[in-house]
Amino acid sequence: MSSGRYSGFRLLREAMAGHQGWRRAWHPAEAKPHYRIAIIGGGGHGLASAYHLAKTYGIRDIAVLEQGAIGQGNLGRNTTIVRSNYFTAPNIRFYDAALQGWERFEQELNFNAMVSQRGTLNLIHTEGQRDLFARRANAMALEGVDAEYVDPAGVKALVPLVELTNARYPVLGGFLQRRGGTVRHDAVGWAYARAASDLGVDIVEHTGVIGITPGHPITLSTTAGPVTAERVLLAVAGHSSTLAAMAGFRLPIETYALQAFVTESVKPVLDLVVTYGGGHFYASQSDKGGIVFGGATDGHNSYAQRGSWPQVEETMTAGLTLMPALSRLKVLRQWAGVMDMSMDGSPIVSDTPVPHLYLSTGWCYGGFKAIPAGGLVAAHLVATGTPHPLAEHFRLGRFRAGAQIDERGAGPYPWAH
Amino acid sequence: MLRIPCPHCGVADEAEFRYRGDASVTRPPADAGVDAFHDYVFLRDNPAGWHLEWWQHAHGCRATFQVKRHTVSHVIAWSGWPGEAPP
Amino acid sequence: MTGRRLTRAARIDPAQPLSFQFDGRAFQGVAGDTLASALLAAGERVVGRSFKLHRPRGIVTAGPEEPNALVELGEGGFREPNVPATIVELAEGLVARSQNRWPSLRFDLMAIAGWFAPLLPAGFYYKTFTWPAVSWETLYEPAIRRAAGLGRVAELPDPDRYDVRHRFCDVLVIGAGAAGLAAAARSVAAGARTILLDQDFDTGGGTLLDPAWDPWRAARLAAVSDCLLARTTAIAGFDHGVVAAVERRVGGQRLHLIRTERIVLATGAVERLPAFPGNDRPGVMLAGAARSYLNRFAVAVGERVALFAGNDEAYLAAFDLVAAGVDVLAIIDPRPTAAPMAAARDAGITVFADAAVVATKGRTLGQITVRLSGGQRRDIGVDTLLVSAGYSPQVQVASQARVPLVWRPAIAGYGLAPDPRWQAAGAAAGVFGLSAAAADGDRVAGEVLASLGRASAPGALPDPAPSPAGVAIFEVTAPGKAFVDLQHDVTADDLRLAVREGYSHVEHAKRYTTHGMGTDQGKIGGLTGSAVLAAARGLDLGAVGLPRMRPYTVGTRWGALAGADVGVAFKPERRLPLHRWHQAHGAVFVKIGLWLRPLVYSATGDTSWGSVLDEARAVRQAVGVTDVSSLGKIDVQGPDAGVFLDRVYANTFSTLAVGRARYGLMLREDGFVFDDGTTSRLGPDHFVITTTTQKADEVLLHLEWHLATVWPDLRVSLASVADHWAQFALAGPRAREVLAPLVDIDLAPAAFPFMAAGAAVIAGVQGRIFRISFSGELAYEVAVPARQAEPVWQALVDGGARPYGLDALNVLRVEKGHCTGAELNGQTTAADLGLQRMLKKSGDFIGGTLSTRPALEAADRLQLVGLRPVDPDRRIRGGAQLVCPGATASIGYVTSTVMSAELGGWLALGLVAGGRARIGERIVAASPVYGEWVEVTITSPHAIDPDNTRVHA
């Protein structure tokens, strides 16, 4: 049964009925023995892929197999930032397609995920950084994507909290993408699950995959018994290597913990997303009033959804160096997600050595913003067997060919990306 | 904060060390070809479990050594010099 | 006025009055008060407004778990939002304000939200505000953002000071109540290095509420005085026995980062809020809190009191209040019978068994409605209702450190699973009652010490008393708003709505309703909410569980987590050996990574191109000297040093003659360029290599790692000598003229040709001279021990060399076509940079194999070229993209751009697709972000002296 359309009118009507009339946002399904397509992983990319397969490619015989409850991996653990500021044209095109997907999200999915294009501001602190970020902004502008330079006075006007001159690295200016911003992360998974479920996709929670037997169909051993599928998509973020091992191959992926933090709620003080160029730090203020912020990964392989102290210290000191007036603000929580860090810092949406088994992985710590386009290109790949034009450069074979997409030039070291 | 057992200096804070990745991969001979080097540089077991890895005591004795650590529990079972095998 | 101060012995000093302000009104408390106890003593009932519906709220707890009584403290830079009044140690002159109300606490216009409450169930915002599409950011969201949030952040610098103390111990005891004091005393007596933390400003936990325990506590405190950290809260547990704790000090806070072998968790338990309609009305308070206010602060929280609880320990509050002369009108207990009911009746209290409170009335509490055993209802006029739904052991710190939790139905709470490092004691382990807790703390300490191989003797314990028992209640189902999260206005109905809509997993329910996401972390209502979920889902409470526990146990100031390394101290600042000389001679410094380096020398601070080009021209036309001491320098020694260098560089060094230098290119194993520099052979088994400043640390690590793990058989030793040697580049046609008189070696071209290297005495200092050139001129790099650098530098300057800075150096190297980090950006290959001839054709070296992958040898790769504006007056912007005329597709980008000293006008280096084959072509340097499009001509990257005649002069 469909969850029914959401609207202000419906809210009013349900309020008069004591809110007893709301139905499940997505229908809980049990795994059937066979599907045309099985998607392993009920996170942002898995659910968006299911939605696009059903909506865009007309395939409804789909299961999303999630070992726990949907959206409890990195989808529920990120800092909710969306943007499309990349250096290379193929990446700009892909991530801007995602940003355009966010712009359509609420109307398309009839779910308010609070897509808020508040702007993302990347601060610069050296002349070298000015040139580097200008290069990125110029590349974006050439692709028709919005990017603008902001001088120090403009930075102060946009983010009064930023300390311009006294910090270790003075602020020389910044580059602003006005269309960047934040999206309420949890709502994204709920919205895709609801839309996919309404289209007939089985959202199968609490069903883990414990074995993959290649063949045609592919047989998945699950905690609820065997499931066969004509085609299978792995969309399990940090756990990609574990699933690939079940299917008999290795990936250019290492799994790292990335921490995030939120403060207590305060009245609005930070209108846009700001990133610090003198250290690894980014922050925004949620609609609820908490400052949500994060930094770099913990820097070593980890499947533990918790972080280590050195990165806490690094993130906290960077944040206060940038915005010293937040010193007395209380930090409420820190948590960590486990990231599928690829060897070049870029995603892998690809076929695999196992026929009919496809991958959407390597999103590193930029997977959230990519979800609308990531779902589309993965759905295209699984439905057609060929890469989507926006994602041809994300194929697995690039490592053997030497066509790494190393935007930072950090080399094949996951801890450096 | 991981507490890393340097075989030379003893246990110290993670912040004193630099991580250098999977210690189970071995550099192929020079003539092994692109595929072998591709596997060496890029492909990883990346286990959710026991992991043999390199650490360098960058702010200590600068030794490079192996650590056997569990990537879920972070329990460290062993550390030893290059070439040694964990029990 | 309902609360009042009693005259009775307590933990306050009535002889020391303290004045303070709340919402602009003057109050008086006494030493030993918290802000909350002083406000209660003054009869204040409404102290805050809730987050969503702006309902009036009173004080509910006596500790950091307080959801309601959040105040803004202090003025100016001291302003701090959302501080629980229940933990604020009262001080003379303290200023506090209520929050989240406008215009005042008493009359809050935002409470209009309450009228719309039926339209604002959990998650309402996900279902609306989507029309029209653009209206979210412009209309709805700004209104929501203004309404949300509680207090305000300070807008001025924080005057407090923060620092970090690193600590080590054998046994860490968290919490100094009966269990913690017993455990710490035994640990100290056994000689173990012990640290005892207590969050309160008055140490003793529950023992502070019973004067009979004073002597026992005093003896324990004396025994542990050296290891006690009071006012210190354990905020987070990490792996490997690391615990972070924050100490509140005069003038600031200190973070203690504690490494310990064992932890005794004696953090006690937090009383739970039962869910029943109207449970948020000011005047409803946890029973244990009322007992604290009475026994510790001599405050009677009400005049006419009732108790609604289903556990025996809660009765203590009623008994103590009766003993203090307060009217306790009724005890409402959902249990049919319970041990203390008889005693309650003996004390003259009416006990309603098998009953429940189903409604409350009044702006502040004036009346409760009780559903009696038979179903009939009775209204009772009370000003205060004490409530208790049992106690949750405080196990967060251990759970954060991944100690598994075990559901214990007997106490309807979580305990710790057996763990080699963490063990709970006392109420934190579900052992309630002071005597039982003390005994448990002593026992656990004994076990912990034994596990460390230490013998210990049992400590002295008070006479055993029976441990109070009782099951807990969670929800009374009756019409009305029954809150499970007071701060966020989450009701039991909200949770049931979440379940109806499928958000029934505890993490989904939390995120959908915001249950437990407030500053209080949902401590008092967390399990209550889980119980509602469990009932709605038809599951056992244990099967529903709690959301995952994460740091921090209490909201912790950002400043305390950051410590002292903020602002200018965020990163260390590295200075060149001659920093003071440069400073004294007008250097304008630039921050590059950690380094401060002279950008240009200018007495007036002028950093314009005029000053830079003057310096650069001095080098081209006469002679200049620049400080390159920040370069990485690595000493490579041993019989296999040459072999090692052959493997780590793309070119060959084993054939280099002693006394000669060679440019070296280092690849990563994936075939891309890693770093470059010059390597000199000082002896058969002795090389010294230089790295770029930026990669100095990385290169050393890279070499050490390969030597240790890949080629451990090579007899080579590596040592960084970066800080030991100051190094100066003396460059220009007159360089030899300046240097020759100062040295003890023959600098004639035949004797010391280009790329010669060797030891020499320079201006009386034993050092080294390398005839290498980054500028493209006749040049020598002079290296001398860092502490003897100044006379040598001064001699060069006195000899006529003009000091030049990083900008001039950049001009010179761009003119010459030499690369720096802008070109060695981790994405370029040797061939991209025109250095393909340097790659060895045979032999093993890092990156050799993978540099042959097809995409690294493609013809359309971006290749290094020079770029000159067609109109020499046009500027080529840094960061410009390169496009074909009339096109917008990028074919490359500008990497470095300068004004040329020798050629005039702008000159740039860039990377262009297939660039070497396009020399002479006109393209466009596009900076759309600056609105600039400049036509440029592709040239060779070597704009001056392409045949290298000058360096050989």
Short mmCIF file of N, CA, C and O in Angstrom, two decimals, chain B residues 1-3 13 18 20 27 30 33-34 37-38 40-42 54 56 58 62 64 72-76 82, chain C residues 168 238-240 242 257 259 402 669 698 700-702 704-705 708-711 844-846 849-850 852-853:
data_model
loop_
_atom_site.label_atom_id
_atom_site.label_comp_id
_atom_site.label_asym_id
_atom_site.label_seq_id
_atom_site.Cartn_x
_atom_site.Cartn_y
_atom_site.Cartn_z
N MET B 1 42.37 7.06 20.62
CA MET B 1 43.84 7.09 20.56
C MET B 1 44.37 5.66 20.62
O MET B 1 44.29 5.01 21.67
N LEU B 2 44.87 5.18 19.49
CA LEU B 2 45.51 3.87 19.54
C LEU B 2 46.81 4.01 20.32
O LEU B 2 47.47 5.05 20.28
N ARG B 3 47.16 2.95 21.02
CA ARG B 3 48.45 2.91 21.71
C ARG B 3 49.27 1.85 20.97
O ARG B 3 48.94 0.67 21.00
N ASP B 13 51.68 6.75 22.05
CA ASP B 13 50.46 7.23 21.41
C ASP B 13 50.56 7.16 19.89
O ASP B 13 51.59 7.46 19.30
N ARG B 18 53.46 7.23 12.02
CA ARG B 18 52.84 7.41 10.72
C ARG B 18 52.43 6.04 10.19
O ARG B 18 53.18 5.07 10.27
N ARG B 20 51.54 3.32 7.34
CA ARG B 20 52.02 3.08 5.98
C ARG B 20 51.30 1.92 5.30
O ARG B 20 51.78 1.38 4.32
N ARG B 27 56.40 -6.30 -2.68
CA ARG B 27 56.76 -5.70 -3.95
C ARG B 27 57.27 -6.77 -4.91
O ARG B 27 58.17 -7.55 -4.56
N ALA B 30 61.34 -6.77 -10.37
CA ALA B 30 61.29 -5.69 -11.35
C ALA B 30 60.66 -6.12 -12.67
O ALA B 30 60.00 -5.35 -13.34
N GLY B 33 56.08 -7.23 -14.35
CA GLY B 33 55.09 -6.69 -15.29
C GLY B 33 54.03 -5.84 -14.61
O GLY B 33 53.91 -5.77 -13.39
N VAL B 34 53.26 -5.18 -15.48
CA VAL B 34 52.28 -4.20 -15.02
C VAL B 34 51.22 -4.84 -14.12
O VAL B 34 50.84 -4.28 -13.09
N PHE B 37 52.48 -5.38 -10.61
CA PHE B 37 52.65 -4.11 -9.89
C PHE B 37 51.30 -3.44 -9.63
O PHE B 37 51.11 -2.78 -8.60
N HIS B 38 50.36 -3.59 -10.56
CA HIS B 38 49.01 -3.07 -10.32
C HIS B 38 48.42 -3.69 -9.05
O HIS B 38 47.90 -3.00 -8.18
N TYR B 40 50.02 -5.05 -6.60
CA TYR B 40 50.81 -4.63 -5.43
C TYR B 40 50.44 -3.22 -4.97
O TYR B 40 50.26 -2.97 -3.78
N VAL B 41 50.29 -2.33 -5.93
CA VAL B 41 50.05 -0.93 -5.57
C VAL B 41 48.59 -0.69 -5.20
O VAL B 41 48.29 0.08 -4.28
N PHE B 42 47.66 -1.35 -5.90
CA PHE B 42 46.26 -0.95 -5.78
C PHE B 42 45.35 -1.93 -5.03
O PHE B 42 44.43 -1.49 -4.35
N TRP B 54 51.92 -1.64 8.34
CA TRP B 54 53.18 -0.94 8.63
C TRP B 54 52.92 0.32 9.43
O TRP B 54 51.99 1.07 9.12
N GLN B 56 55.36 3.62 11.14
CA GLN B 56 56.69 4.21 11.30
C GLN B 56 56.69 5.10 12.53
O GLN B 56 55.78 5.92 12.70
N ALA B 58 57.61 7.91 13.54
CA ALA B 58 58.16 9.14 12.95
C ALA B 58 58.63 10.12 14.01
O ALA B 58 59.60 10.85 13.79
N ARG B 62 62.08 6.36 14.67
CA ARG B 62 61.91 6.32 13.21
C ARG B 62 61.92 4.91 12.64
O ARG B 62 61.95 4.73 11.42
N THR B 64 60.60 1.43 11.21
CA THR B 64 59.42 0.93 10.51
C THR B 64 59.18 -0.49 11.00
O THR B 64 60.11 -1.29 11.08
N VAL B 72 38.24 -3.95 13.48
CA VAL B 72 36.94 -3.63 14.08
C VAL B 72 37.10 -3.29 15.57
O VAL B 72 36.62 -2.28 16.05
N SER B 73 37.85 -4.14 16.28
CA SER B 73 38.01 -3.92 17.73
C SER B 73 39.22 -3.06 18.06
O SER B 73 39.34 -2.58 19.18
N HIS B 74 40.12 -2.88 17.11
CA HIS B 74 41.39 -2.17 17.30
C HIS B 74 42.34 -2.90 18.25
O HIS B 74 43.39 -2.35 18.62
N VAL B 75 42.00 -4.09 18.65
CA VAL B 75 42.92 -4.85 19.51
C VAL B 75 44.22 -5.11 18.73
O VAL B 75 44.20 -5.46 17.55
N ILE B 76 45.34 -4.86 19.39
CA ILE B 76 46.64 -5.13 18.77
C ILE B 76 47.19 -6.41 19.37
O ILE B 76 47.37 -6.51 20.59
N PRO B 82 60.28 -5.83 10.37
CA PRO B 82 60.08 -6.34 9.01
C PRO B 82 60.71 -7.71 8.87
O PRO B 82 61.79 -7.96 9.41
N PHE C 168 48.89 9.17 33.00
CA PHE C 168 49.05 7.71 32.91
C PHE C 168 48.76 7.11 34.27
O PHE C 168 49.15 7.67 35.29
N PHE C 238 37.85 5.93 24.86
CA PHE C 238 38.39 5.52 23.56
C PHE C 238 39.01 4.13 23.69
O PHE C 238 39.06 3.55 24.77
N ASP C 239 39.52 3.64 22.56
CA ASP C 239 40.17 2.33 22.56
C ASP C 239 41.45 2.38 23.39
O ASP C 239 41.99 3.43 23.67
N HIS C 240 41.93 1.18 23.71
CA HIS C 240 43.24 1.00 24.34
C HIS C 240 43.35 1.72 25.68
O HIS C 240 44.43 2.16 26.06
N VAL C 242 42.08 4.63 26.82
CA VAL C 242 42.25 6.08 26.84
C VAL C 242 40.91 6.72 27.19
O VAL C 242 39.89 6.40 26.59
N LEU C 257 43.94 13.77 29.34
CA LEU C 257 43.92 12.63 28.44
C LEU C 257 44.63 11.50 29.18
O LEU C 257 45.85 11.53 29.36
N ARG C 259 45.73 7.67 30.01
CA ARG C 259 45.97 6.29 29.53
C ARG C 259 46.03 5.42 30.77
O ARG C 259 46.82 5.69 31.67
N ARG C 402 33.47 0.92 23.24
CA ARG C 402 33.07 -0.34 22.65
C ARG C 402 33.03 -1.52 23.60
O ARG C 402 33.13 -2.67 23.18
N GLU C 669 55.38 4.77 -6.75
CA GLU C 669 55.31 3.44 -7.36
C GLU C 669 54.26 3.38 -8.47
O GLU C 669 54.32 2.53 -9.35
N GLU C 698 57.90 13.82 3.73
CA GLU C 698 57.35 12.68 3.00
C GLU C 698 58.45 11.87 2.33
O GLU C 698 58.41 10.64 2.29
N LEU C 700 61.62 11.58 3.17
CA LEU C 700 62.40 10.82 4.16
C LEU C 700 61.63 9.56 4.59
O LEU C 700 62.19 8.46 4.64
N LEU C 701 60.35 9.71 4.87
CA LEU C 701 59.54 8.55 5.25
C LEU C 701 59.50 7.51 4.14
O LEU C 701 59.61 6.30 4.39
N HIS C 702 59.35 7.99 2.93
CA HIS C 702 59.28 7.12 1.75
C HIS C 702 60.59 6.33 1.62
O HIS C 702 60.57 5.11 1.40
N GLU C 704 62.91 5.77 4.01
CA GLU C 704 63.10 4.89 5.18
C GLU C 704 62.23 3.65 5.06
O GLU C 704 62.65 2.54 5.38
N TRP C 705 60.98 3.85 4.61
CA TRP C 705 60.06 2.72 4.51
C TRP C 705 60.56 1.71 3.49
O TRP C 705 60.58 0.50 3.73
N ALA C 708 63.56 -0.16 4.83
CA ALA C 708 63.25 -1.10 5.91
C ALA C 708 62.47 -2.31 5.41
O ALA C 708 62.64 -3.41 5.93
N THR C 709 61.59 -2.10 4.44
CA THR C 709 60.65 -3.17 4.12
C THR C 709 60.89 -3.83 2.77
O THR C 709 60.63 -5.01 2.61
N VAL C 710 61.37 -3.07 1.79
CA VAL C 710 61.53 -3.64 0.45
C VAL C 710 62.97 -4.09 0.21
O VAL C 710 63.20 -5.15 -0.35
N TRP C 711 63.93 -3.29 0.66
CA TRP C 711 65.34 -3.63 0.44
C TRP C 711 66.11 -3.65 1.75
O TRP C 711 67.10 -2.92 1.93
N ASP C 844 65.74 -1.96 -11.81
CA ASP C 844 64.57 -1.80 -10.95
C ASP C 844 64.58 -0.42 -10.32
O ASP C 844 65.57 0.00 -9.74
N PHE C 845 63.49 0.31 -10.46
CA PHE C 845 63.34 1.54 -9.67
C PHE C 845 61.87 1.79 -9.39
O PHE C 845 60.99 1.34 -10.13
N ILE C 846 61.62 2.52 -8.32
CA ILE C 846 60.25 2.77 -7.89
C ILE C 846 59.50 3.51 -8.99
O ILE C 846 59.95 4.57 -9.44
N THR C 849 57.80 0.32 -13.45
CA THR C 849 56.87 -0.55 -14.18
C THR C 849 55.56 0.18 -14.48
O THR C 849 55.08 0.19 -15.61
N LEU C 850 54.98 0.80 -13.46
CA LEU C 850 53.65 1.37 -13.68
C LEU C 850 53.69 2.66 -14.49
O LEU C 850 52.65 3.12 -14.97
N THR C 852 54.76 2.74 -17.28
CA THR C 852 54.56 2.31 -18.67
C THR C 852 53.09 1.99 -18.96
O THR C 852 52.77 1.52 -20.05
N ARG C 853 52.20 2.25 -18.00
CA ARG C 853 50.78 1.98 -18.29
C ARG C 853 50.31 2.90 -19.41
O ARG C 853 50.76 4.04 -19.52
#
